[in-house]
Coordinates of C-alpha atoms in Angstrom, one line a residue:
Chain A
M1 CA 43.7 77.1 -60.8
N2 CA 47.3 77.4 -62.1
G3 CA 50.0 80.0 -62.5
R4 CA 48.9 80.9 -66.0
M5 CA 45.4 81.7 -64.8
V6 CA 46.8 83.9 -62.1
S7 CA 49.1 85.6 -64.6
A8 CA 46.1 86.2 -66.8
E9 CA 44.2 87.8 -64.0
L10 CA 47.1 90.0 -63.3
L11 CA 47.3 91.0 -67.0
K12 CA 43.6 92.0 -67.0
L13 CA 44.1 94.3 -64.0
R14 CA 47.5 95.8 -64.7
K15 CA 46.4 96.9 -68.2
R16 CA 43.6 99.0 -66.8
R17 CA 45.5 102.3 -66.7
G18 CA 43.0 104.3 -64.7
L19 CA 42.8 101.6 -62.0
V20 CA 46.6 101.3 -61.7
V21 CA 47.1 105.1 -61.6
W22 CA 44.5 105.7 -58.9
S23 CA 45.7 102.7 -56.9
I24 CA 49.2 104.1 -57.0
V25 CA 48.0 107.6 -56.0
L26 CA 46.0 106.1 -53.1
S27 CA 48.7 103.7 -51.8
I28 CA 51.9 105.6 -52.5
G29 CA 51.1 109.1 -53.8
I30 CA 49.1 110.5 -50.8
V31 CA 51.6 109.5 -48.1
T32 CA 54.5 110.8 -50.2
V33 CA 52.8 114.1 -50.8
V34 CA 51.8 114.4 -47.1
Y35 CA 55.4 113.7 -45.9
T36 CA 56.8 116.2 -48.5
I37 CA 54.4 119.0 -47.3
L38 CA 55.2 118.3 -43.6
E39 CA 58.9 118.3 -44.3
I40 CA 58.7 121.6 -46.2
L41 CA 56.7 123.1 -43.4
H42 CA 59.3 121.9 -40.8
L43 CA 62.2 123.2 -42.8
H44 CA 60.4 126.5 -43.3
N45 CA 59.4 127.0 -39.6
P46 CA 61.0 124.4 -37.3
V47 CA 59.7 126.0 -34.2
K48 CA 56.1 125.8 -35.2
Y49 CA 56.3 122.5 -37.2
G50 CA 58.2 119.6 -35.7
P51 CA 59.9 116.9 -37.8
P52 CA 57.3 114.8 -39.6
G53 CA 59.1 111.5 -38.8
G54 CA 59.6 109.5 -35.6
I55 CA 57.2 107.1 -33.9
G56 CA 54.4 109.7 -34.0
G57 CA 54.9 110.2 -37.7
L58 CA 54.7 106.4 -38.3
Q59 CA 51.5 106.3 -36.2
G60 CA 49.7 108.8 -38.3
S61 CA 51.0 107.7 -41.6
I62 CA 50.2 104.0 -40.9
I63 CA 46.5 104.9 -40.3
G64 CA 46.6 107.2 -43.4
L65 CA 48.2 104.5 -45.6
S66 CA 45.7 101.9 -44.3
L67 CA 42.8 104.2 -45.3
G68 CA 44.2 105.1 -48.7
G69 CA 45.4 101.5 -49.3
S70 CA 41.9 100.2 -48.3
V71 CA 40.3 102.3 -51.0
A72 CA 42.9 101.2 -53.5
A73 CA 42.3 97.6 -52.4
I74 CA 38.5 98.0 -52.9
L75 CA 39.1 99.4 -56.4
I76 CA 41.3 96.5 -57.4
G77 CA 39.2 93.8 -55.6
T78 CA 36.0 94.9 -57.3
A79 CA 37.7 95.1 -60.7
A80 CA 39.0 91.6 -60.3
G81 CA 35.6 90.3 -59.1
T82 CA 33.5 91.8 -62.0
A83 CA 35.8 92.1 -65.0
D84 CA 34.9 88.8 -66.7
V85 CA 31.2 89.1 -66.1
S86 CA 30.9 92.8 -67.1
N87 CA 32.9 92.3 -70.2
G88 CA 30.9 89.2 -71.2
V89 CA 34.0 87.0 -71.2
F90 CA 32.8 84.8 -68.3
R91 CA 30.8 82.5 -70.5
D92 CA 33.8 82.0 -72.8
L93 CA 35.9 81.0 -69.8
V94 CA 33.3 78.6 -68.6
A95 CA 33.0 77.2 -72.1
T96 CA 36.6 76.1 -71.9
G97 CA 35.5 73.4 -69.4
R98 CA 37.6 74.9 -66.6
S99 CA 35.9 74.7 -63.2
R100 CA 34.1 77.8 -62.1
L101 CA 35.7 77.5 -58.7
A102 CA 39.2 77.5 -60.3
L103 CA 38.2 80.6 -62.3
F104 CA 37.1 82.4 -59.1
F105 CA 40.0 81.5 -57.0
A106 CA 42.5 82.6 -59.6
R107 CA 41.2 86.2 -59.2
L108 CA 42.5 86.6 -55.7
P109 CA 46.2 85.9 -56.2
G110 CA 46.1 87.9 -59.5
A111 CA 44.7 90.9 -57.7
L112 CA 47.1 90.6 -54.8
L113 CA 50.0 90.4 -57.2
L114 CA 49.1 93.8 -58.4
F115 CA 48.2 95.3 -55.1
V116 CA 50.9 94.0 -52.6
P117 CA 53.8 95.7 -54.4
M118 CA 52.0 99.0 -54.4
I119 CA 51.1 98.9 -50.7
T120 CA 54.6 97.7 -49.9
V121 CA 56.2 100.7 -51.7
G122 CA 53.8 103.0 -49.9
Y123 CA 54.9 101.5 -46.6
I124 CA 58.6 101.7 -47.5
V125 CA 58.0 105.4 -48.1
I126 CA 56.4 106.0 -44.7
A127 CA 59.0 103.8 -42.9
A128 CA 61.9 105.6 -44.6
C129 CA 60.3 109.0 -43.8
S130 CA 59.6 108.0 -40.1
V131 CA 63.3 107.2 -39.7
G132 CA 64.9 109.7 -42.1
L133 CA 62.8 112.7 -41.2
A134 CA 62.7 112.0 -37.4
G135 CA 65.1 114.9 -36.5
S136 CA 65.5 114.8 -32.7
L137 CA 62.5 112.5 -32.2
H138 CA 62.6 108.8 -31.3
T139 CA 62.8 106.6 -34.4
P140 CA 60.8 103.4 -34.6
D141 CA 62.9 100.3 -34.3
L142 CA 62.9 97.6 -37.0
G143 CA 60.5 95.3 -35.0
L144 CA 57.9 98.1 -34.8
I145 CA 58.3 98.9 -38.5
L146 CA 57.8 95.3 -39.5
R147 CA 54.8 94.8 -37.2
G148 CA 53.3 98.0 -38.6
Y149 CA 53.8 96.6 -42.2
A150 CA 52.2 93.3 -41.3
W151 CA 49.2 95.2 -39.9
V152 CA 48.8 97.5 -43.0
L153 CA 49.2 94.5 -45.3
A154 CA 46.6 92.5 -43.3
V155 CA 44.1 95.4 -43.3
T156 CA 44.3 96.2 -47.0
C157 CA 44.6 92.6 -48.3
F158 CA 41.5 91.8 -46.2
D159 CA 39.6 94.7 -47.8
L160 CA 40.7 93.5 -51.2
T161 CA 39.4 90.0 -50.5
L162 CA 36.2 91.3 -49.1
A163 CA 35.7 93.5 -52.2
L164 CA 36.5 90.7 -54.6
G165 CA 34.0 88.3 -52.9
L166 CA 31.3 90.8 -52.7
A167 CA 31.8 92.1 -56.2
S168 CA 31.7 88.5 -57.5
L169 CA 28.4 88.1 -55.6
I170 CA 26.8 91.3 -56.8
G171 CA 28.3 91.5 -60.3
S172 CA 28.3 95.3 -60.3
R173 CA 31.6 97.1 -59.6
G174 CA 30.0 100.5 -58.9
T175 CA 27.4 99.1 -56.5
T176 CA 30.0 97.1 -54.6
I177 CA 32.4 100.1 -54.2
G178 CA 29.5 102.2 -52.9
I179 CA 28.4 99.5 -50.4
L180 CA 32.0 98.9 -49.1
L181 CA 32.9 102.6 -48.8
G182 CA 29.6 103.3 -47.0
W183 CA 30.1 100.4 -44.7
Q184 CA 33.7 101.1 -44.0
F185 CA 33.6 104.8 -43.4
L186 CA 30.1 105.4 -42.2
A187 CA 28.1 102.4 -41.1
A188 CA 30.8 100.4 -39.2
P189 CA 32.0 103.4 -37.1
L190 CA 28.4 104.3 -36.2
L191 CA 27.6 100.7 -35.3
A192 CA 30.7 100.5 -33.1
Q193 CA 29.4 103.4 -31.1
A194 CA 25.9 101.9 -30.7
S195 CA 26.2 100.4 -27.2
L196 CA 22.8 98.8 -27.4
L197 CA 24.3 96.2 -29.7
G198 CA 26.5 95.1 -26.9
A199 CA 28.9 92.2 -27.5
A200 CA 27.5 91.8 -31.1
R201 CA 29.8 94.7 -32.0
Q202 CA 32.7 92.3 -31.7
A203 CA 31.7 91.0 -35.1
L204 CA 32.7 94.3 -36.7
Y205 CA 36.0 93.6 -38.5
P206 CA 37.4 97.2 -38.3
R207 CA 37.4 96.8 -34.5
A208 CA 39.1 93.5 -34.8
F209 CA 41.9 95.2 -36.8
D210 CA 42.1 97.9 -34.2
R211 CA 42.7 95.2 -31.6
L212 CA 45.6 93.8 -33.7
L213 CA 47.3 97.1 -34.2
P214 CA 50.6 97.3 -32.3
H215 CA 49.7 99.0 -29.1
V216 CA 52.3 101.8 -29.4
L217 CA 50.7 102.8 -32.8
F218 CA 47.1 102.9 -31.5
T219 CA 45.9 106.5 -31.9
D220 CA 42.1 106.4 -32.0
Q221 CA 41.5 107.3 -28.4
G222 CA 37.8 107.9 -29.0
A223 CA 37.1 104.4 -30.4
P224 CA 35.8 101.9 -27.8
I225 CA 37.9 98.8 -27.3
L226 CA 35.3 96.2 -28.2
I227 CA 37.5 93.1 -28.6
H228 CA 39.9 92.4 -25.7
S229 CA 41.2 89.0 -27.0
A230 CA 43.6 88.9 -30.0
A231 CA 42.3 85.4 -30.7
V232 CA 38.7 86.6 -31.0
A233 CA 39.9 89.4 -33.3
V234 CA 41.7 86.9 -35.6
I235 CA 38.6 84.6 -35.6
V236 CA 36.4 87.6 -36.6
I237 CA 38.7 88.5 -39.5
L238 CA 38.9 84.9 -40.7
A239 CA 35.2 84.5 -40.5
W240 CA 34.6 87.6 -42.6
T241 CA 37.3 86.4 -45.1
A242 CA 35.7 83.0 -45.4
A243 CA 32.2 84.5 -45.8
A244 CA 33.4 86.9 -48.5
L245 CA 35.2 84.1 -50.5
G246 CA 32.3 81.7 -49.8
V247 CA 29.6 84.0 -51.3
G248 CA 31.8 85.0 -54.2
A249 CA 32.6 81.4 -55.0
W250 CA 29.0 80.3 -54.6
R251 CA 27.7 83.0 -57.0
T252 CA 30.4 82.3 -59.5
V253 CA 29.4 78.6 -59.5
T254 CA 25.7 79.3 -59.8
R255 CA 25.7 82.3 -62.1
D256 CA 24.1 81.8 -65.5
A257 CA 27.0 82.3 -67.8
Chain B
M1 CA 35.8 61.0 -85.3
N2 CA 34.6 60.2 -88.9
G3 CA 31.4 58.3 -88.9
S4 CA 30.6 59.1 -85.2
L5 CA 28.5 61.8 -83.7
A6 CA 30.0 65.1 -82.5
V7 CA 26.8 66.1 -80.7
E8 CA 24.0 63.8 -79.7
T9 CA 21.0 64.9 -77.7
S10 CA 18.1 62.9 -76.4
A11 CA 14.8 64.6 -75.4
L12 CA 16.9 67.6 -74.2
T13 CA 14.5 70.1 -72.7
T14 CA 15.2 73.5 -71.2
R15 CA 12.4 75.5 -69.6
F16 CA 12.5 79.0 -68.2
G17 CA 9.5 79.1 -65.9
T18 CA 6.5 78.0 -68.0
R19 CA 8.2 78.8 -71.3
V20 CA 9.8 75.9 -73.1
A21 CA 12.9 77.2 -74.9
V22 CA 14.2 73.8 -76.0
D23 CA 11.5 71.1 -76.3
A24 CA 12.6 67.5 -76.2
V25 CA 15.3 68.0 -78.8
D26 CA 16.9 64.9 -80.5
L27 CA 19.8 66.2 -82.4
R28 CA 22.5 64.2 -84.3
V29 CA 25.5 66.1 -85.5
P30 CA 27.7 63.9 -87.6
A31 CA 31.4 64.4 -86.9
A32 CA 33.7 66.0 -89.5
T33 CA 30.8 67.9 -91.2
A34 CA 29.7 71.5 -91.5
F35 CA 26.4 71.4 -89.7
G36 CA 24.0 74.3 -90.1
F37 CA 21.6 75.1 -87.3
L38 CA 18.7 77.2 -88.7
G39 CA 15.8 78.9 -87.0
P40 CA 14.0 82.2 -86.8
N41 CA 14.8 84.6 -84.0
G42 CA 13.6 83.2 -80.7
A43 CA 13.5 79.7 -82.0
G44 CA 15.8 78.3 -79.3
K45 CA 19.1 78.2 -81.2
T46 CA 21.2 80.0 -78.6
T47 CA 19.5 78.4 -75.7
L48 CA 20.3 75.0 -77.1
I49 CA 23.9 76.0 -77.7
R50 CA 24.2 77.3 -74.2
T51 CA 22.7 74.1 -72.9
L52 CA 25.1 72.0 -74.9
L53 CA 28.0 73.9 -73.4
G54 CA 26.8 73.7 -69.9
L55 CA 26.2 77.4 -69.6
T56 CA 22.5 76.8 -68.9
R57 CA 21.2 73.8 -67.0
P58 CA 18.7 71.7 -68.9
T59 CA 15.4 70.7 -67.3
S60 CA 15.5 67.2 -68.6
G61 CA 17.0 64.9 -71.2
S62 CA 20.6 63.9 -71.9
W63 CA 23.4 64.8 -74.3
R64 CA 26.8 63.8 -75.4
M65 CA 29.6 65.9 -76.8
L66 CA 32.4 64.3 -78.7
G67 CA 31.2 61.0 -77.3
R68 CA 31.4 62.1 -73.7
P69 CA 28.3 62.1 -71.5
M70 CA 27.4 65.6 -70.3
P71 CA 27.6 67.2 -67.8
Q72 CA 29.4 64.4 -66.1
E73 CA 32.5 64.6 -68.4
R74 CA 32.0 68.2 -69.2
S75 CA 35.6 69.4 -68.5
I76 CA 37.1 66.6 -70.7
A77 CA 34.7 67.1 -73.6
L78 CA 35.1 70.9 -73.7
R79 CA 38.9 70.7 -73.8
R80 CA 38.5 70.0 -77.6
V81 CA 35.5 72.3 -78.2
G82 CA 35.7 75.9 -79.3
A83 CA 32.6 78.0 -79.1
I84 CA 31.3 81.5 -79.8
V85 CA 28.0 82.0 -78.0
E86 CA 26.0 85.0 -79.2
E87 CA 28.3 87.9 -80.2
P88 CA 32.0 87.4 -79.3
R89 CA 32.9 89.5 -76.3
F90 CA 36.4 90.5 -75.1
H91 CA 38.1 92.7 -72.6
P92 CA 38.2 95.9 -74.6
H93 CA 41.2 97.4 -72.9
L94 CA 43.4 94.4 -73.9
T95 CA 44.8 93.7 -77.3
G96 CA 43.6 90.8 -79.5
R97 CA 46.7 88.8 -78.6
E98 CA 46.2 89.5 -74.8
N99 CA 42.6 88.4 -75.0
L100 CA 43.7 85.1 -76.5
R101 CA 46.2 84.7 -73.7
I102 CA 43.4 85.1 -71.1
I103 CA 41.4 82.2 -72.7
A104 CA 44.5 80.1 -73.4
A105 CA 45.4 80.3 -69.7
A106 CA 42.2 78.5 -68.9
R107 CA 43.1 75.7 -71.3
E108 CA 46.0 73.4 -71.4
P109 CA 49.6 74.9 -71.7
A110 CA 49.8 74.0 -75.4
A111 CA 47.0 76.6 -76.0
D112 CA 49.6 79.4 -75.5
D113 CA 51.6 78.1 -78.4
R114 CA 48.6 78.1 -80.7
I115 CA 48.0 81.8 -80.4
P116 CA 50.2 82.9 -83.4
G117 CA 48.7 80.2 -85.6
A118 CA 45.2 81.0 -84.7
L119 CA 45.7 84.7 -85.4
A120 CA 47.3 84.0 -88.7
R121 CA 44.5 81.6 -89.7
V122 CA 41.8 84.3 -89.2
G123 CA 44.0 87.0 -90.8
L124 CA 44.5 89.1 -87.7
T125 CA 48.3 88.9 -87.2
A126 CA 48.9 92.5 -88.3
R127 CA 46.2 93.9 -85.9
A128 CA 46.8 91.5 -83.0
D129 CA 48.5 94.0 -80.8
E130 CA 45.8 96.7 -81.1
R131 CA 43.2 97.1 -78.4
V132 CA 40.1 95.1 -79.1
G133 CA 38.1 98.2 -78.2
K134 CA 39.2 99.5 -81.6
Y135 CA 38.2 96.4 -83.5
S136 CA 35.3 96.4 -86.0
M137 CA 32.5 93.8 -85.5
G138 CA 34.0 91.7 -88.3
M139 CA 37.4 91.7 -86.6
R140 CA 35.8 90.6 -83.4
Q141 CA 34.1 87.8 -85.2
R142 CA 37.5 86.7 -86.5
L143 CA 39.1 87.0 -83.1
G144 CA 36.2 84.9 -81.7
V145 CA 37.1 82.2 -84.2
A146 CA 40.8 82.5 -83.3
R147 CA 39.8 82.0 -79.7
C148 CA 37.9 78.8 -80.6
L149 CA 41.0 77.5 -82.4
L150 CA 43.1 77.7 -79.2
A151 CA 41.4 74.4 -78.2
D152 CA 42.7 72.6 -81.3
P153 CA 39.0 71.9 -81.5
L154 CA 37.4 68.7 -82.8
L155 CA 34.1 70.6 -82.6
L156 CA 33.5 74.3 -83.2
I157 CA 30.2 75.8 -82.1
L158 CA 29.7 79.1 -83.8
D159 CA 26.6 81.2 -83.1
E160 CA 25.9 83.6 -86.0
P161 CA 29.5 83.8 -87.0
M162 CA 28.9 85.7 -90.2
N163 CA 27.4 88.7 -88.5
G164 CA 29.4 91.8 -89.3
L165 CA 31.5 90.2 -92.0
D166 CA 31.8 91.9 -95.4
P167 CA 31.3 89.8 -98.6
A168 CA 35.0 89.1 -98.8
G169 CA 35.1 88.1 -95.2
I170 CA 32.1 85.8 -95.7
Q171 CA 33.9 84.1 -98.6
E172 CA 37.0 83.7 -96.5
F173 CA 35.0 82.3 -93.7
R174 CA 33.3 79.8 -96.0
E175 CA 36.7 78.6 -97.1
M176 CA 37.9 78.4 -93.6
V177 CA 35.0 76.2 -92.6
A178 CA 35.6 74.0 -95.6
N179 CA 39.3 73.6 -94.5
L180 CA 38.3 72.9 -90.9
V181 CA 36.0 70.1 -92.1
Q182 CA 38.8 68.7 -94.3
E183 CA 40.9 68.5 -91.1
D184 CA 38.2 66.2 -89.7
R185 CA 36.8 68.9 -87.4
T186 CA 33.1 69.4 -86.9
V187 CA 31.7 72.9 -87.4
F188 CA 28.3 73.5 -85.8
L189 CA 27.1 76.8 -87.2
S190 CA 24.0 78.6 -86.1
S191 CA 22.7 81.2 -88.5
H192 CA 19.7 83.0 -89.9
L193 CA 21.6 83.5 -93.2
L194 CA 20.0 80.6 -95.0
D195 CA 21.8 81.2 -98.3
E196 CA 25.1 81.1 -96.5
V197 CA 24.3 78.0 -94.6
E198 CA 23.3 76.3 -97.8
K199 CA 26.6 77.3 -99.4
T200 CA 28.7 76.5 -96.3
C201 CA 27.1 73.4 -94.7
D202 CA 26.5 69.9 -95.9
Q203 CA 24.2 68.9 -93.0
V204 CA 21.4 71.0 -91.5
A205 CA 18.8 71.1 -88.8
I206 CA 15.8 73.4 -88.6
I207 CA 14.5 74.5 -85.2
D208 CA 11.4 76.5 -84.4
R209 CA 9.7 77.1 -81.1
G210 CA 12.3 74.9 -79.4
R211 CA 11.5 71.9 -81.6
I212 CA 13.7 70.3 -84.3
L213 CA 11.5 70.3 -87.4
M214 CA 13.9 68.5 -89.7
Q215 CA 17.5 67.4 -89.9
G216 CA 19.6 65.8 -92.5
S217 CA 21.7 66.8 -95.5
V218 CA 21.0 70.1 -97.2
A219 CA 20.2 68.3 -100.5
D220 CA 17.8 65.9 -98.8
I221 CA 15.9 68.6 -97.0
A222 CA 15.6 70.7 -100.1
R223 CA 14.4 67.6 -102.0
T224 CA 11.6 66.8 -99.4
G225 CA 9.9 70.0 -100.6
K226 CA 7.2 69.8 -103.3
P227 CA 8.8 69.2 -106.7
T228 CA 8.3 72.0 -109.1
V229 CA 9.1 72.3 -112.8
R230 CA 9.4 75.4 -115.0
I231 CA 8.1 75.2 -118.5
R232 CA 9.3 77.4 -121.3
C233 CA 6.9 77.3 -124.3
G234 CA 5.4 79.2 -127.2
D235 CA 2.1 80.0 -125.5
P236 CA 2.2 80.1 -121.7
D237 CA -1.4 81.0 -121.3
A238 CA -2.6 78.1 -123.3
A239 CA -0.1 75.8 -121.6
A240 CA -1.4 76.9 -118.2
S241 CA -5.0 76.1 -119.3
V242 CA -3.9 72.6 -120.5
I243 CA -1.9 71.7 -117.4
R244 CA -4.3 73.0 -114.7
P245 CA -6.8 70.1 -115.0
I246 CA -4.2 67.4 -114.7
P247 CA -4.8 65.5 -111.4
D248 CA -1.1 65.3 -110.4
V249 CA -0.7 69.1 -110.7
E250 CA -1.2 71.0 -107.5
E251 CA -0.5 74.5 -108.6
V252 CA 0.1 76.4 -111.8
T253 CA 1.5 80.0 -111.9
R254 CA 2.8 82.3 -114.6
E255 CA 6.2 83.8 -114.0
D256 CA 8.5 85.8 -116.3
G257 CA 6.9 84.3 -119.5
T258 CA 7.2 80.8 -118.2
V259 CA 4.8 78.4 -116.4
L260 CA 5.7 77.2 -112.9
V261 CA 4.1 73.9 -112.0
V262 CA 4.0 72.4 -108.5
L263 CA 3.6 68.7 -108.7
R264 CA 1.7 66.5 -106.3
T265 CA 4.0 63.6 -105.3
E266 CA 4.9 61.7 -102.2
P267 CA 7.8 63.2 -100.3
G268 CA 11.0 62.0 -102.0
G269 CA 9.0 60.3 -104.8
S270 CA 9.8 60.5 -108.5
S271 CA 8.1 63.1 -110.6
D272 CA 9.3 61.7 -114.0
A273 CA 5.9 60.2 -115.0
I274 CA 4.1 63.4 -114.2
V275 CA 6.6 65.5 -116.2
A276 CA 6.2 63.1 -119.2
E277 CA 2.4 63.5 -118.9
L278 CA 2.7 67.3 -118.9
N279 CA 4.8 67.1 -122.0
R280 CA 2.3 64.8 -123.7
Q281 CA -0.7 67.0 -123.0
L282 CA 1.1 70.1 -124.1
V283 CA 2.2 68.6 -127.4
G284 CA -1.3 67.2 -127.9
A285 CA -2.7 70.7 -127.5
A286 CA -0.2 72.0 -130.1
V287 CA 1.8 74.1 -127.6
S288 CA 5.4 74.4 -128.6
V289 CA 7.5 73.2 -125.6
Y290 CA 11.1 74.6 -125.5
S291 CA 12.1 73.1 -122.2
I292 CA 10.9 71.6 -118.9
E293 CA 13.3 72.0 -116.1
P294 CA 13.1 71.0 -112.5
E295 CA 13.0 74.1 -110.3
R296 CA 15.5 73.7 -107.5
V297 CA 13.9 74.2 -104.1
S298 CA 16.3 76.3 -102.0
L299 CA 16.9 75.8 -98.4
E300 CA 15.3 79.1 -97.8
E301 CA 12.0 78.1 -99.4
R302 CA 12.0 74.9 -97.5
F303 CA 12.8 76.7 -94.3
L304 CA 9.9 79.2 -94.8
E305 CA 7.6 76.4 -95.7
L306 CA 8.4 74.4 -92.6
T307 CA 8.3 77.3 -90.1
S308 CA 5.2 78.9 -91.6
R309 CA 3.5 75.5 -91.3
L310 CA 4.3 75.5 -87.6
E311 CA 2.9 79.0 -87.3
D312 CA -0.3 77.9 -89.0
A313 CA -0.6 75.0 -86.6
G314 CA 0.1 77.2 -83.6

């Protein structure tokens, strides 16, 4: 892998207009629109609608950004994982003599180079709004804002990595998107509630991320705390990351080009 | 590379389950030649190309590319190999130039600098900044060749490169292959267009059902067919009657007012004595002979003869 290969991966992704537009909408557009609407409501009727900013505003918007950002990450990760195979270019890349592992591992930084600026801008929007539109509410301090950014970045980049690995394994973008969205928003929350699974539920990565969310920002009161140790949460996330990259790399190496 | 082999295989075999796609192939592709690789559909051409490039794992056998043992030195050998396998495919949302950048990035840094030259060589400079999704099949073929040139290749492997080219494009392609060979590059060209292979290549191999039936120079392969002469004379019917009983004559047919005579000789043997005997017999029978000319056996005829023979045996 080298910088030119990473740059080539970025080129493939950033030239997909639909992908870029939808990713911007999901990672920047939604939070911008939501804050705009809340501020208009507040200005229109300050008694009924409080200021949208403050720590409470940051809480809600971090969760919203992580959800929208995760979908954007899945779109970008699956595109990066399947573009060469679905366009029939993979065999031409393999025929250059370049190692298949190098071809696979160039995809991740290429995809991150497209995604991280978007999610960062999205976070800057919510951080600015949580401070600038706080009115009389307590504003989040810089430390909390930075911890919140690190968490959003970790959640969404993890989703991108998972999507890239799984898409490289499956080879179909649509199927991978369906599986990941179904897992993320349906299967994983249901499994987290299934008490008969006991401690096995600690292996669910969404719960591991819940554990790592700065305590003051945790809002999901209904969700059970499954992982009490931050170290266990980090191990769960690293294990999922390694598994996703492992299966993606394995399939890229063994795939008939 | 002159005098050496660009590709050399030894008992190379590729099976898919019980089906043998490439059957103990011993292929020798001399360097700095235009080498035609002929075979009917499903003969194993593309499988052999994919095996040579390491895209498909062989079941047994060994091979060398540009003198390097494969797959042990695959990455070194393929640095100087450009290949189009099956139809050339690209990212349709990228321009021609951007698609070349993608492949150049997987090669050494100098490949980036070769992009303008490669585009110019295939005549795509003016259209290089259009999306490939808008390209015609012929333009994609050209872009595929440009992609091969990024390797500054000693060996180009082109699978059906003339598909989609118009007559002018085919002519340009033929000239380009000749120029590449003049630059001491080897062009390995798989095609079902026998006439084009005959015009473009100086060496050829014929494959059918995974087996190499014959390989060598185009002229030699055509010559190994049965020698045939065409006789123009005053009375073709009488000539046919006179010639038919001659022992060294295998077949006599009438065609367009002439007589076509297939001679019975050893492969590669001289037919001069038989032709002289034909002439003697005709003159003796008072048939006016205007000309006796050797009928050139085309590669196509030889190809059909070889492949149909295999079909009969099967």
